[in-house]
PDB file of C-alpha atoms and ligand atoms in Angstrom:
ATOM      1  CA  MET D   1     -43.813  55.243   1.788  1.00  0.00           C
ATOM      2  CA  LYS D   2     -46.701  54.956   4.271  1.00  0.00           C
ATOM      3  CA  LYS D   3     -47.218  57.721   6.854  1.00  0.00           C
ATOM      4  CA  ASP D   4     -45.379  55.766   9.602  1.00  0.00           C
ATOM      5  CA  LEU D   5     -42.488  53.321   9.891  1.00  0.00           C
ATOM      6  CA  LEU D   6     -43.710  50.638  12.276  1.00  0.00           C
ATOM      7  CA  THR D   7     -42.689  47.407  10.529  1.00  0.00           C
ATOM      8  CA  LEU D   8     -40.510  46.356   7.594  1.00  0.00           C
ATOM      9  CA  LYS D   9     -43.550  44.503   6.254  1.00  0.00           C
ATOM     10  CA  ASP D  10     -44.793  47.901   5.076  1.00  0.00           C
ATOM     11  CA  LEU D  11     -41.766  48.679   2.868  1.00  0.00           C
ATOM     12  CA  THR D  12     -41.219  47.573  -0.710  1.00  0.00           C
ATOM     13  CA  LYS D  13     -37.833  46.490  -2.025  1.00  0.00           C
ATOM     14  CA  GLU D  14     -37.592  49.749  -3.987  1.00  0.00           C
ATOM     15  CA  GLU D  15     -38.285  51.801  -0.851  1.00  0.00           C
ATOM     16  CA  ILE D  16     -35.606  49.885   1.074  1.00  0.00           C
ATOM     17  CA  LEU D  17     -33.004  50.340  -1.673  1.00  0.00           C
ATOM     18  CA  SER D  18     -33.880  53.989  -1.989  1.00  0.00           C
ATOM     19  CA  LEU D  19     -33.527  54.547   1.796  1.00  0.00           C
ATOM     20  CA  ILE D  20     -30.077  52.929   1.653  1.00  0.00           C
ATOM     21  CA  ASP D  21     -29.102  55.240  -1.225  1.00  0.00           C
ATOM     22  CA  LEU D  22     -30.339  58.317   0.622  1.00  0.00           C
ATOM     23  CA  ALA D  23     -28.570  57.319   3.864  1.00  0.00           C
ATOM     24  CA  THR D  24     -25.358  56.792   1.858  1.00  0.00           C
ATOM     25  CA  GLN D  25     -25.666  60.265   0.341  1.00  0.00           C
ATOM     26  CA  ILE D  26     -26.318  61.897   3.725  1.00  0.00           C
ATOM     27  CA  LYS D  27     -23.332  60.089   5.224  1.00  0.00           C
ATOM     28  CA  LYS D  28     -21.061  61.175   2.354  1.00  0.00           C
ATOM     29  CA  ASN D  29     -22.197  64.783   2.351  1.00  0.00           C
ATOM     30  CA  PRO D  30     -23.891  65.737   5.650  1.00  0.00           C
ATOM     31  CA  GLU D  31     -23.421  69.488   4.952  1.00  0.00           C
ATOM     32  CA  LYS D  32     -25.871  69.229   2.073  1.00  0.00           C
ATOM     33  CA  TYR D  33     -28.581  68.231   4.591  1.00  0.00           C
ATOM     34  CA  SER D  34     -27.555  70.609   7.384  1.00  0.00           C
ATOM     35  CA  SER D  35     -30.750  72.637   7.169  1.00  0.00           C
ATOM     36  CA  ALA D  36     -33.089  69.924   5.868  1.00  0.00           C
ATOM     37  CA  MET D  37     -34.935  69.842   9.221  1.00  0.00           C
ATOM     38  CA  GLU D  38     -34.724  73.545  10.064  1.00  0.00           C
ATOM     39  CA  GLN D  39     -37.498  74.542  12.496  1.00  0.00           C
ATOM     40  CA  LYS D  40     -38.574  70.894  12.788  1.00  0.00           C
ATOM     41  CA  THR D  41     -38.926  68.973  16.046  1.00  0.00           C
ATOM     42  CA  LEU D  42     -38.803  65.262  16.809  1.00  0.00           C
ATOM     43  CA  ALA D  43     -40.452  63.933  19.990  1.00  0.00           C
ATOM     44  CA  MET D  44     -38.732  60.811  21.322  1.00  0.00           C
ATOM     45  CA  ILE D  45     -40.908  58.759  23.698  1.00  0.00           C
ATOM     46  CA  PHE D  46     -39.035  56.086  25.669  1.00  0.00           C
ATOM     47  CA  GLU D  47     -40.539  53.353  27.840  1.00  0.00           C
ATOM     48  CA  LYS D  48     -37.170  51.561  28.018  1.00  0.00           C
ATOM     49  CA  PRO D  49     -33.507  52.599  28.294  1.00  0.00           C
ATOM     50  CA  SER D  50     -31.356  53.319  25.244  1.00  0.00           C
ATOM     51  CA  LEU D  51     -27.922  54.557  24.218  1.00  0.00           C
ATOM     52  CA  ARG D  52     -27.826  54.214  20.423  1.00  0.00           C
ATOM     53  CA  THR D  53     -31.441  54.978  19.559  1.00  0.00           C
ATOM     54  CA  ARG D  54     -31.648  58.060  21.738  1.00  0.00           C
ATOM     55  CA  VAL D  55     -28.277  59.554  20.835  1.00  0.00           C
ATOM     56  CA  SER D  56     -28.469  58.755  17.120  1.00  0.00           C
ATOM     57  CA  PHE D  57     -31.959  60.237  16.662  1.00  0.00           C
ATOM     58  CA  GLU D  58     -31.156  63.318  18.732  1.00  0.00           C
ATOM     59  CA  THR D  59     -27.775  63.972  17.104  1.00  0.00           C
ATOM     60  CA  GLY D  60     -29.252  63.154  13.714  1.00  0.00           C
ATOM     61  CA  MET D  61     -31.845  65.912  14.117  1.00  0.00           C
ATOM     62  CA  THR D  62     -29.164  68.374  15.273  1.00  0.00           C
ATOM     63  CA  LYS D  63     -27.045  67.579  12.202  1.00  0.00           C
ATOM     64  CA  MET D  64     -30.017  68.418   9.960  1.00  0.00           C
ATOM     65  CA  GLY D  65     -30.762  71.725  11.708  1.00  0.00           C
ATOM     66  CA  GLY D  66     -33.710  70.381  13.708  1.00  0.00           C
ATOM     67  CA  HIS D  67     -34.390  69.696  17.359  1.00  0.00           C
ATOM     68  CA  ALA D  68     -35.293  66.580  19.364  1.00  0.00           C
ATOM     69  CA  ILE D  69     -37.066  66.286  22.729  1.00  0.00           C
ATOM     70  CA  PHE D  70     -36.416  63.280  24.982  1.00  0.00           C
ATOM     71  CA  LEU D  71     -39.605  62.175  26.756  1.00  0.00           C
ATOM     72  CA  SER D  72     -39.214  59.280  29.137  1.00  0.00           C
ATOM     73  CA  LYS D  73     -42.569  57.648  29.881  1.00  0.00           C
ATOM     74  CA  ASN D  74     -42.372  58.667  33.521  1.00  0.00           C
ATOM     75  CA  ASP D  75     -41.581  62.290  32.772  1.00  0.00           C
ATOM     76  CA  ILE D  76     -44.743  62.709  30.726  1.00  0.00           C
ATOM     77  CA  GLN D  77     -48.324  61.901  31.725  1.00  0.00           C
ATOM     78  CA  LEU D  78     -48.320  58.546  29.880  1.00  0.00           C
ATOM     79  CA  GLY D  79     -46.732  57.041  32.991  1.00  0.00           C
ATOM     80  CA  ARG D  80     -49.623  58.440  35.099  1.00  0.00           C
ATOM     81  CA  GLY D  81     -52.481  57.111  33.021  1.00  0.00           C
ATOM     82  CA  GLU D  82     -52.880  59.603  30.154  1.00  0.00           C
ATOM     83  CA  THR D  83     -54.049  57.570  27.176  1.00  0.00           C
ATOM     84  CA  ILE D  84     -51.846  56.800  24.200  1.00  0.00           C
ATOM     85  CA  SER D  85     -54.392  58.423  21.918  1.00  0.00           C
ATOM     86  CA  ASP D  86     -54.440  61.707  23.867  1.00  0.00           C
ATOM     87  CA  THR D  87     -50.627  61.649  24.013  1.00  0.00           C
ATOM     88  CA  ALA D  88     -50.506  61.163  20.236  1.00  0.00           C
ATOM     89  CA  ARG D  89     -53.097  63.823  19.412  1.00  0.00           C
ATOM     90  CA  VAL D  90     -51.584  66.455  21.708  1.00  0.00           C
ATOM     91  CA  THR D  91     -47.939  65.777  20.808  1.00  0.00           C
ATOM     92  CA  SER D  92     -48.851  66.035  17.106  1.00  0.00           C
ATOM     93  CA  ARG D  93     -49.960  69.638  17.663  1.00  0.00           C
ATOM     94  CA  TYR D  94     -46.439  70.586  18.780  1.00  0.00           C
ATOM     95  CA  VAL D  95     -43.960  68.454  16.878  1.00  0.00           C
ATOM     96  CA  ASP D  96     -43.374  67.351  13.286  1.00  0.00           C
ATOM     97  CA  ILE D  97     -42.466  63.703  13.843  1.00  0.00           C
ATOM     98  CA  ILE D  98     -42.526  61.173  16.710  1.00  0.00           C
ATOM     99  CA  MET D  99     -40.240  58.240  17.516  1.00  0.00           C
ATOM    100  CA  ALA D 100     -41.267  55.815  20.262  1.00  0.00           C
ATOM    101  CA  ARG D 101     -39.609  52.878  22.027  1.00  0.00           C
ATOM    102  CA  VAL D 102     -42.260  50.759  23.735  1.00  0.00           C
ATOM    103  CA  PHE D 103     -42.946  47.317  25.140  1.00  0.00           C
ATOM    104  CA  GLU D 104     -46.095  46.423  23.167  1.00  0.00           C
ATOM    105  CA  TYR D 105     -46.165  46.758  19.382  1.00  0.00           C
ATOM    106  CA  SER D 106     -49.924  47.427  19.571  1.00  0.00           C
ATOM    107  CA  ASP D 107     -49.153  50.626  21.511  1.00  0.00           C
ATOM    108  CA  LEU D 108     -47.153  51.875  18.522  1.00  0.00           C
ATOM    109  CA  GLU D 109     -50.084  51.118  16.240  1.00  0.00           C
ATOM    110  CA  GLU D 110     -52.391  53.097  18.525  1.00  0.00           C
ATOM    111  CA  LEU D 111     -49.902  55.959  18.688  1.00  0.00           C
ATOM    112  CA  ALA D 112     -49.605  56.038  14.893  1.00  0.00           C
ATOM    113  CA  GLU D 113     -53.382  55.821  14.337  1.00  0.00           C
ATOM    114  CA  ASN D 114     -53.958  58.852  16.541  1.00  0.00           C
ATOM    115  CA  ALA D 115     -50.934  60.949  15.611  1.00  0.00           C
ATOM    116  CA  THR D 116     -51.332  63.297  12.669  1.00  0.00           C
ATOM    117  CA  VAL D 117     -47.543  63.321  12.170  1.00  0.00           C
ATOM    118  CA  PRO D 118     -45.326  60.349  11.167  1.00  0.00           C
ATOM    119  CA  VAL D 119     -44.466  57.815  13.873  1.00  0.00           C
ATOM    120  CA  ILE D 120     -41.256  55.752  13.855  1.00  0.00           C
ATOM    121  CA  ASN D 121     -40.799  52.506  15.790  1.00  0.00           C
ATOM    122  CA  GLY D 122     -37.652  52.891  17.901  1.00  0.00           C
ATOM    123  CA  LEU D 123     -37.977  49.252  19.133  1.00  0.00           C
ATOM    124  CA  SER D 124     -40.800  47.177  20.540  1.00  0.00           C
ATOM    125  CA  ASN D 125     -40.677  43.709  22.113  1.00  0.00           C
ATOM    126  CA  PHE D 126     -41.791  42.432  18.708  1.00  0.00           C
ATOM    127  CA  ASN D 127     -39.569  44.236  16.189  1.00  0.00           C
ATOM    128  CA  HIS D 128     -36.801  46.776  15.606  1.00  0.00           C
ATOM    129  CA  PRO D 129     -37.060  48.092  12.023  1.00  0.00           C
ATOM    130  CA  CYS D 130     -34.600  51.030  12.344  1.00  0.00           C
ATOM    131  CA  GLN D 131     -31.880  48.636  13.506  1.00  0.00           C
ATOM    132  CA  ILE D 132     -32.276  46.269  10.591  1.00  0.00           C
ATOM    133  CA  LEU D 133     -32.507  49.064   7.977  1.00  0.00           C
ATOM    134  CA  SER D 134     -29.291  50.517   9.420  1.00  0.00           C
ATOM    135  CA  ASP D 135     -27.694  47.069   9.341  1.00  0.00           C
ATOM    136  CA  LEU D 136     -28.621  46.780   5.665  1.00  0.00           C
ATOM    137  CA  LEU D 137     -26.706  50.029   5.080  1.00  0.00           C
ATOM    138  CA  THR D 138     -23.688  48.483   6.843  1.00  0.00           C
ATOM    139  CA  ILE D 139     -23.972  45.315   4.743  1.00  0.00           C
ATOM    140  CA  LYS D 140     -24.206  47.376   1.548  1.00  0.00           C
ATOM    141  CA  GLU D 141     -21.063  49.285   2.540  1.00  0.00           C
ATOM    142  CA  LYS D 142     -19.102  46.139   3.354  1.00  0.00           C
ATOM    143  CA  ARG D 143     -20.389  43.777   0.644  1.00  0.00           C
ATOM    144  CA  GLY D 144     -21.581  46.109  -2.107  1.00  0.00           C
ATOM    145  CA  THR D 145     -25.038  44.468  -2.177  1.00  0.00           C
ATOM    146  CA  ILE D 146     -27.827  43.437   0.171  1.00  0.00           C
ATOM    147  CA  GLU D 147     -29.393  40.898  -2.157  1.00  0.00           C
ATOM    148  CA  GLY D 148     -29.061  37.125  -2.157  1.00  0.00           C
ATOM    149  CA  LEU D 149     -27.093  36.876   1.106  1.00  0.00           C
ATOM    150  CA  LYS D 150     -27.335  34.201   3.801  1.00  0.00           C
ATOM    151  CA  LEU D 151     -27.692  35.508   7.354  1.00  0.00           C
ATOM    152  CA  ALA D 152     -27.426  33.135  10.317  1.00  0.00           C
ATOM    153  CA  PHE D 153     -29.061  34.305  13.561  1.00  0.00           C
ATOM    154  CA  PHE D 154     -28.043  32.524  16.777  1.00  0.00           C
ATOM    155  CA  GLY D 155     -29.626  32.247  20.205  1.00  0.00           C
ATOM    156  CA  ASP D 156     -32.896  33.903  21.200  1.00  0.00           C
ATOM    157  CA  CYS D 157     -34.779  34.038  17.899  1.00  0.00           C
ATOM    158  CA  ASN D 158     -38.049  35.061  19.545  1.00  0.00           C
ATOM    159  CA  THR D 159     -36.814  38.616  19.608  1.00  0.00           C
ATOM    160  CA  ASN D 160     -37.292  41.965  17.895  1.00  0.00           C
ATOM    161  CA  THR D 161     -34.102  41.900  15.799  1.00  0.00           C
ATOM    162  CA  ALA D 162     -34.666  38.333  14.543  1.00  0.00           C
ATOM    163  CA  HIS D 163     -38.274  39.170  13.669  1.00  0.00           C
ATOM    164  CA  SER D 164     -37.238  42.228  11.663  1.00  0.00           C
ATOM    165  CA  TRP D 165     -34.653  40.184   9.740  1.00  0.00           C
ATOM    166  CA  LEU D 166     -37.316  37.601   8.920  1.00  0.00           C
ATOM    167  CA  LEU D 167     -39.746  40.303   7.777  1.00  0.00           C
ATOM    168  CA  VAL D 168     -37.196  41.944   5.471  1.00  0.00           C
ATOM    169  CA  ALA D 169     -35.792  38.673   4.049  1.00  0.00           C
ATOM    170  CA  PRO D 170     -38.497  38.030   1.415  1.00  0.00           C
ATOM    171  CA  LYS D 171     -38.297  41.648   0.246  1.00  0.00           C
ATOM    172  CA  ILE D 172     -34.605  41.488  -0.634  1.00  0.00           C
ATOM    173  CA  GLY D 173     -34.116  37.808  -1.426  1.00  0.00           C
ATOM    174  CA  MET D 174     -32.140  37.047   1.731  1.00  0.00           C
ATOM    175  CA  GLU D 175     -32.007  33.635   3.429  1.00  0.00           C
ATOM    176  CA  VAL D 176     -32.327  33.897   7.222  1.00  0.00           C
ATOM    177  CA  ARG D 177     -31.270  30.814   9.165  1.00  0.00           C
ATOM    178  CA  CYS D 178     -32.407  30.815  12.769  1.00  0.00           C
ATOM    179  CA  ALA D 179     -30.516  28.546  15.184  1.00  0.00           C
ATOM    180  CA  PHE D 180     -32.164  28.319  18.607  1.00  0.00           C
ATOM    181  CA  PRO D 181     -33.028  25.846  21.363  1.00  0.00           C
ATOM    182  CA  LYS D 182     -36.626  24.617  21.518  1.00  0.00           C
ATOM    183  CA  GLY D 183     -38.867  27.291  23.028  1.00  0.00           C
ATOM    184  CA  TYR D 184     -36.793  30.217  21.687  1.00  0.00           C
ATOM    185  CA  GLY D 185     -37.968  30.236  18.081  1.00  0.00           C
ATOM    186  CA  PRO D 186     -39.446  33.189  16.176  1.00  0.00           C
ATOM    187  CA  ASP D 187     -43.124  34.107  16.186  1.00  0.00           C
ATOM    188  CA  ASN D 188     -45.156  31.749  13.943  1.00  0.00           C
ATOM    189  CA  GLY D 189     -46.801  34.589  12.021  1.00  0.00           C
ATOM    190  CA  VAL D 190     -43.395  36.059  11.192  1.00  0.00           C
ATOM    191  CA  VAL D 191     -42.129  32.639  10.054  1.00  0.00           C
ATOM    192  CA  ARG D 192     -45.126  32.413   7.698  1.00  0.00           C
ATOM    193  CA  GLU D 193     -44.274  35.867   6.275  1.00  0.00           C
ATOM    194  CA  ALA D 194     -40.716  34.667   5.635  1.00  0.00           C
ATOM    195  CA  GLU D 195     -41.750  31.426   3.935  1.00  0.00           C
ATOM    196  CA  GLY D 196     -39.166  30.352   1.374  1.00  0.00           C
ATOM    197  CA  HIS D 197     -36.547  32.646   2.954  1.00  0.00           C
ATOM    198  CA  CYS D 198     -36.288  31.131   6.406  1.00  0.00           C
ATOM    199  CA  ILE D 199     -34.616  28.033   7.810  1.00  0.00           C
ATOM    200  CA  LEU D 200     -35.249  27.006  11.419  1.00  0.00           C
ATOM    201  CA  THR D 201     -32.786  24.660  13.081  1.00  0.00           C
ATOM    202  CA  GLN D 202     -31.590  23.485  16.476  1.00  0.00           C
ATOM    203  CA  ASN D 203     -28.145  22.845  14.972  1.00  0.00           C
ATOM    204  CA  PRO D 204     -25.830  25.904  15.150  1.00  0.00           C
ATOM    205  CA  SER D 205     -23.235  24.399  12.773  1.00  0.00           C
ATOM    206  CA  GLU D 206     -25.868  23.837  10.091  1.00  0.00           C
ATOM    207  CA  ALA D 207     -26.901  27.497  10.322  1.00  0.00           C
ATOM    208  CA  ALA D 208     -23.327  28.811  10.239  1.00  0.00           C
ATOM    209  CA  GLU D 209     -22.180  26.741   7.244  1.00  0.00           C
ATOM    210  CA  GLY D 210     -21.341  29.134   4.374  1.00  0.00           C
ATOM    211  CA  ALA D 211     -23.162  32.120   5.936  1.00  0.00           C
ATOM    212  CA  ASP D 212     -22.356  35.650   4.720  1.00  0.00           C
ATOM    213  CA  ILE D 213     -23.465  37.243   7.972  1.00  0.00           C
ATOM    214  CA  VAL D 214     -23.398  35.891  11.521  1.00  0.00           C
ATOM    215  CA  TYR D 215     -25.822  37.778  13.767  1.00  0.00           C
ATOM    216  CA  THR D 216     -26.721  37.493  17.414  1.00  0.00           C
ATOM    217  CA  ASP D 217     -28.485  39.515  20.099  1.00  0.00           C
ATOM    218  CA  THR D 218     -28.596  39.573  23.874  1.00  0.00           C
ATOM    219  CA  TRP D 219     -30.094  36.597  25.732  1.00  0.00           C
ATOM    220  CA  MET D 220     -31.753  39.046  28.140  1.00  0.00           C
ATOM    221  CA  SER D 221     -33.725  41.541  26.051  1.00  0.00           C
ATOM    222  CA  LEU D 222     -34.977  44.619  27.900  1.00  0.00           C
ATOM    223  CA  HIS D 223     -38.427  43.106  28.506  1.00  0.00           C
ATOM    224  CA  ILE D 224     -37.216  39.738  29.881  1.00  0.00           C
ATOM    225  CA  PRO D 225     -37.659  39.364  33.669  1.00  0.00           C
ATOM    226  CA  GLU D 226     -34.398  38.913  35.623  1.00  0.00           C
ATOM    227  CA  GLU D 227     -35.758  35.652  37.184  1.00  0.00           C
ATOM    228  CA  GLU D 228     -35.442  33.985  33.758  1.00  0.00           C
ATOM    229  CA  ARG D 229     -31.683  34.596  33.498  1.00  0.00           C
ATOM    230  CA  PHE D 230     -30.445  31.209  34.740  1.00  0.00           C
ATOM    231  CA  LYS D 231     -32.963  29.152  32.739  1.00  0.00           C
ATOM    232  CA  ARG D 232     -32.292  31.119  29.555  1.00  0.00           C
ATOM    233  CA  PHE D 233     -28.519  30.899  29.866  1.00  0.00           C
ATOM    234  CA  GLU D 234     -28.661  27.127  30.352  1.00  0.00           C
ATOM    235  CA  ALA D 235     -30.771  26.751  27.210  1.00  0.00           C
ATOM    236  CA  LEU D 236     -28.953  29.295  25.031  1.00  0.00           C
ATOM    237  CA  ARG D 237     -25.315  28.495  25.910  1.00  0.00           C
ATOM    238  CA  PRO D 238     -24.859  26.010  22.977  1.00  0.00           C
ATOM    239  CA  TYR D 239     -25.799  28.846  20.600  1.00  0.00           C
ATOM    240  CA  GLN D 240     -23.025  31.207  21.734  1.00  0.00           C
ATOM    241  CA  VAL D 241     -21.106  32.620  18.736  1.00  0.00           C
ATOM    242  CA  THR D 242     -17.499  31.443  19.137  1.00  0.00           C
ATOM    243  CA  PRO D 243     -14.461  31.582  16.813  1.00  0.00           C
ATOM    244  CA  ASP D 244     -15.173  27.904  15.969  1.00  0.00           C
ATOM    245  CA  LEU D 245     -18.705  28.738  14.865  1.00  0.00           C
ATOM    246  CA  MET D 246     -17.427  31.753  12.871  1.00  0.00           C
ATOM    247  CA  SER D 247     -14.949  29.465  11.078  1.00  0.00           C
ATOM    248  CA  LEU D 248     -17.860  27.549   9.513  1.00  0.00           C
ATOM    249  CA  ALA D 249     -19.200  30.725   7.853  1.00  0.00           C
ATOM    250  CA  LYS D 250     -17.663  32.212   4.689  1.00  0.00           C
ATOM    251  CA  PRO D 251     -14.079  33.409   5.244  1.00  0.00           C
ATOM    252  CA  ASN D 252     -15.207  37.011   4.669  1.00  0.00           C
ATOM    253  CA  ALA D 253     -18.383  36.666   6.767  1.00  0.00           C
ATOM    254  CA  LEU D 254     -19.385  39.696   8.851  1.00  0.00           C
ATOM    255  CA  PHE D 255     -20.159  39.401  12.550  1.00  0.00           C
ATOM    256  CA  MET D 256     -23.066  41.699  13.427  1.00  0.00           C
ATOM    257  CA  HIS D 257     -24.855  42.617  16.667  1.00  0.00           C
ATOM    258  CA  CYS D 258     -27.278  45.461  17.362  1.00  0.00           C
ATOM    259  CA  LEU D 259     -25.585  46.166  20.743  1.00  0.00           C
ATOM    260  CA  PRO D 260     -25.565  46.335  23.702  1.00  0.00           C
ATOM    261  CA  CYS D 261     -23.739  42.988  23.822  1.00  0.00           C
ATOM    262  CA  HIS D 262     -22.478  40.844  26.668  1.00  0.00           C
ATOM    263  CA  ARG D 263     -19.062  39.248  26.173  1.00  0.00           C
ATOM    264  CA  GLY D 264     -19.020  35.635  27.351  1.00  0.00           C
ATOM    265  CA  GLU D 265     -22.797  35.343  26.858  1.00  0.00           C
ATOM    266  CA  GLU D 266     -24.282  35.483  23.334  1.00  0.00           C
ATOM    267  CA  MET D 267     -20.768  35.692  21.806  1.00  0.00           C
ATOM    268  CA  THR D 268     -17.184  35.528  22.997  1.00  0.00           C
ATOM    269  CA  ALA D 269     -15.006  38.629  23.261  1.00  0.00           C
ATOM    270  CA  GLU D 270     -12.718  37.303  20.459  1.00  0.00           C
ATOM    271  CA  VAL D 271     -15.662  37.393  18.066  1.00  0.00           C
ATOM    272  CA  VAL D 272     -17.159  40.795  18.890  1.00  0.00           C
ATOM    273  CA  ASP D 273     -13.723  42.424  19.191  1.00  0.00           C
ATOM    274  CA  GLY D 274     -12.257  40.473  16.253  1.00  0.00           C
ATOM    275  CA  PRO D 275     -11.529  41.492  12.645  1.00  0.00           C
ATOM    276  CA  GLN D 276     -14.854  40.251  11.212  1.00  0.00           C
ATOM    277  CA  SER D 277     -16.943  42.306  13.636  1.00  0.00           C
ATOM    278  CA  VAL D 278     -18.671  45.441  12.289  1.00  0.00           C
ATOM    279  CA  VAL D 279     -20.688  46.299  15.403  1.00  0.00           C
ATOM    280  CA  ILE D 280     -19.406  49.866  15.845  1.00  0.00           C
ATOM    281  CA  ASP D 281     -20.111  50.691  12.185  1.00  0.00           C
ATOM    282  CA  GLU D 282     -23.626  49.337  12.701  1.00  0.00           C
ATOM    283  CA  ALA D 283     -24.095  51.671  15.655  1.00  0.00           C
ATOM    284  CA  GLU D 284     -22.889  54.702  13.678  1.00  0.00           C
ATOM    285  CA  ASN D 285     -25.110  53.830  10.736  1.00  0.00           C
ATOM    286  CA  ARG D 286     -28.203  54.055  12.938  1.00  0.00           C
ATOM    287  CA  MET D 287     -27.868  57.834  12.673  1.00  0.00           C
ATOM    288  CA  TRP D 288     -27.424  58.059   8.898  1.00  0.00           C
ATOM    289  CA  MET D 289     -30.249  55.635   8.163  1.00  0.00           C
ATOM    290  CA  GLN D 290     -32.646  57.253  10.616  1.00  0.00           C
ATOM    291  CA  ASN D 291     -31.953  60.662   9.083  1.00  0.00           C
ATOM    292  CA  ALA D 292     -32.904  59.163   5.727  1.00  0.00           C
ATOM    293  CA  ILE D 293     -36.077  57.654   7.237  1.00  0.00           C
ATOM    294  CA  MET D 294     -37.119  60.956   8.841  1.00  0.00           C
ATOM    295  CA  LEU D 295     -36.516  62.943   5.649  1.00  0.00           C
ATOM    296  CA  ARG D 296     -38.539  60.440   3.599  1.00  0.00           C
ATOM    297  CA  LEU D 297     -41.457  60.279   6.043  1.00  0.00           C
ATOM    298  CA  MET D 298     -41.600  64.058   6.109  1.00  0.00           C
ATOM    299  CA  GLY D 299     -41.381  64.304   2.328  1.00  0.00           C
ATOM    300  CA  ARG D 300     -38.184  66.338   2.502  1.00  0.00           C
ATOM    301  CA  ALA D 301     -35.971  64.056   0.362  1.00  0.00           C
TER     302      ALA D 301
HETATM  303  N1   CP O 401     -29.335  48.801  19.237  1.00  0.00           N
HETATM  304  C1   CP O 401     -30.076  49.618  19.996  1.00  0.00           C
HETATM  305  O1   CP O 401     -31.254  49.885  19.724  1.00  0.00           O
HETATM  306  O2   CP O 401     -29.415  50.135  21.074  1.00  0.00           O
HETATM  307  P1   CP O 401     -30.054  50.991  22.251  1.00  0.00           P
HETATM  308  O3   CP O 401     -30.930  50.051  23.043  1.00  0.00           O
HETATM  309  O4   CP O 401     -28.865  51.473  23.054  1.00  0.00           O
HETATM  310  O5   CP O 401     -30.848  52.117  21.672  1.00  0.00           O
HETATM  311  N1  NVA O 402     -33.317  42.422  21.640  1.00  0.00           N
HETATM  312  C1  NVA O 402     -32.731  43.540  22.338  1.00  0.00           C
HETATM  313  C2  NVA O 402     -32.351  44.606  21.383  1.00  0.00           C
HETATM  314  C3  NVA O 402     -31.745  45.828  22.025  1.00  0.00           C
HETATM  315  C4  NVA O 402     -31.389  46.886  21.047  1.00  0.00           C
HETATM  316  C5  NVA O 402     -33.712  44.058  23.365  1.00  0.00           C
HETATM  317  O1  NVA O 402     -34.916  44.101  23.082  1.00  0.00           O
HETATM  318  O2  NVA O 402     -33.279  44.422  24.448  1.00  0.00           O
END
């Protein structure tokens, strides 16, 4: 693996499969890894709020005998004009690994270029690799394989989770169908990367037909200004995941969502709280997968 985990573009199929295997082993036998990070420290830099990412990384380090430090942007000097490169160079002298949640993907690249320790992307406006790797672990657990599946993504497809699905699709032979209203489609560069593995449509039924996985995400990502709410909801409403839409997918299709979700917005409560939903397993698996990622980046497994 490369020094940092910033984008799924950087991983090979073998590396992805091997991370899933390692995460599965850690989940089955956490005691075996209880001192794998002894004396090691993770710095967690946050420019945006978080429940899952913060708690899963911090608890994950504790479970492996290590320590994590929460650094909100405004509690460190980054919020007062210290440069990203100085932040990276100084933090690297204290800690063994850095995770950062930022607005701009380019800030992660700058952080990683200047840090002498591995840097993990804990979400940017552009992508969310840890989420999608963890979701692959959940899919493997539920379906026994991650290869050759059809995933239908509904709603705002110009978002970090959709982009990471599109970037991983060609690696694992997945078909990603994006159903969105005009103006809410994925980044063109990402669509080019996913060529042959990506279907773009304005028709939600077409995307849902025979899908193995139905995926959606909030219509109001953390970086979207509140003033856009009404306009976005008007446009995205026809792409809400409902029981009717779910009934077009395979009978054993999984409903997935990175969380936090908003019942009555991107999906109905019946769907997210229904029998096909695996959203709480996805949230748990963040921790097991991220422990695997940290061990790999630090050469400890
Ligand atoms: N899915 C996810 O990243 O959740 P948080 O924003 O709570 O970390
Ligand atoms: N697309 C969402 C994902 C949250 C985990 C956001 O950026 O807010």
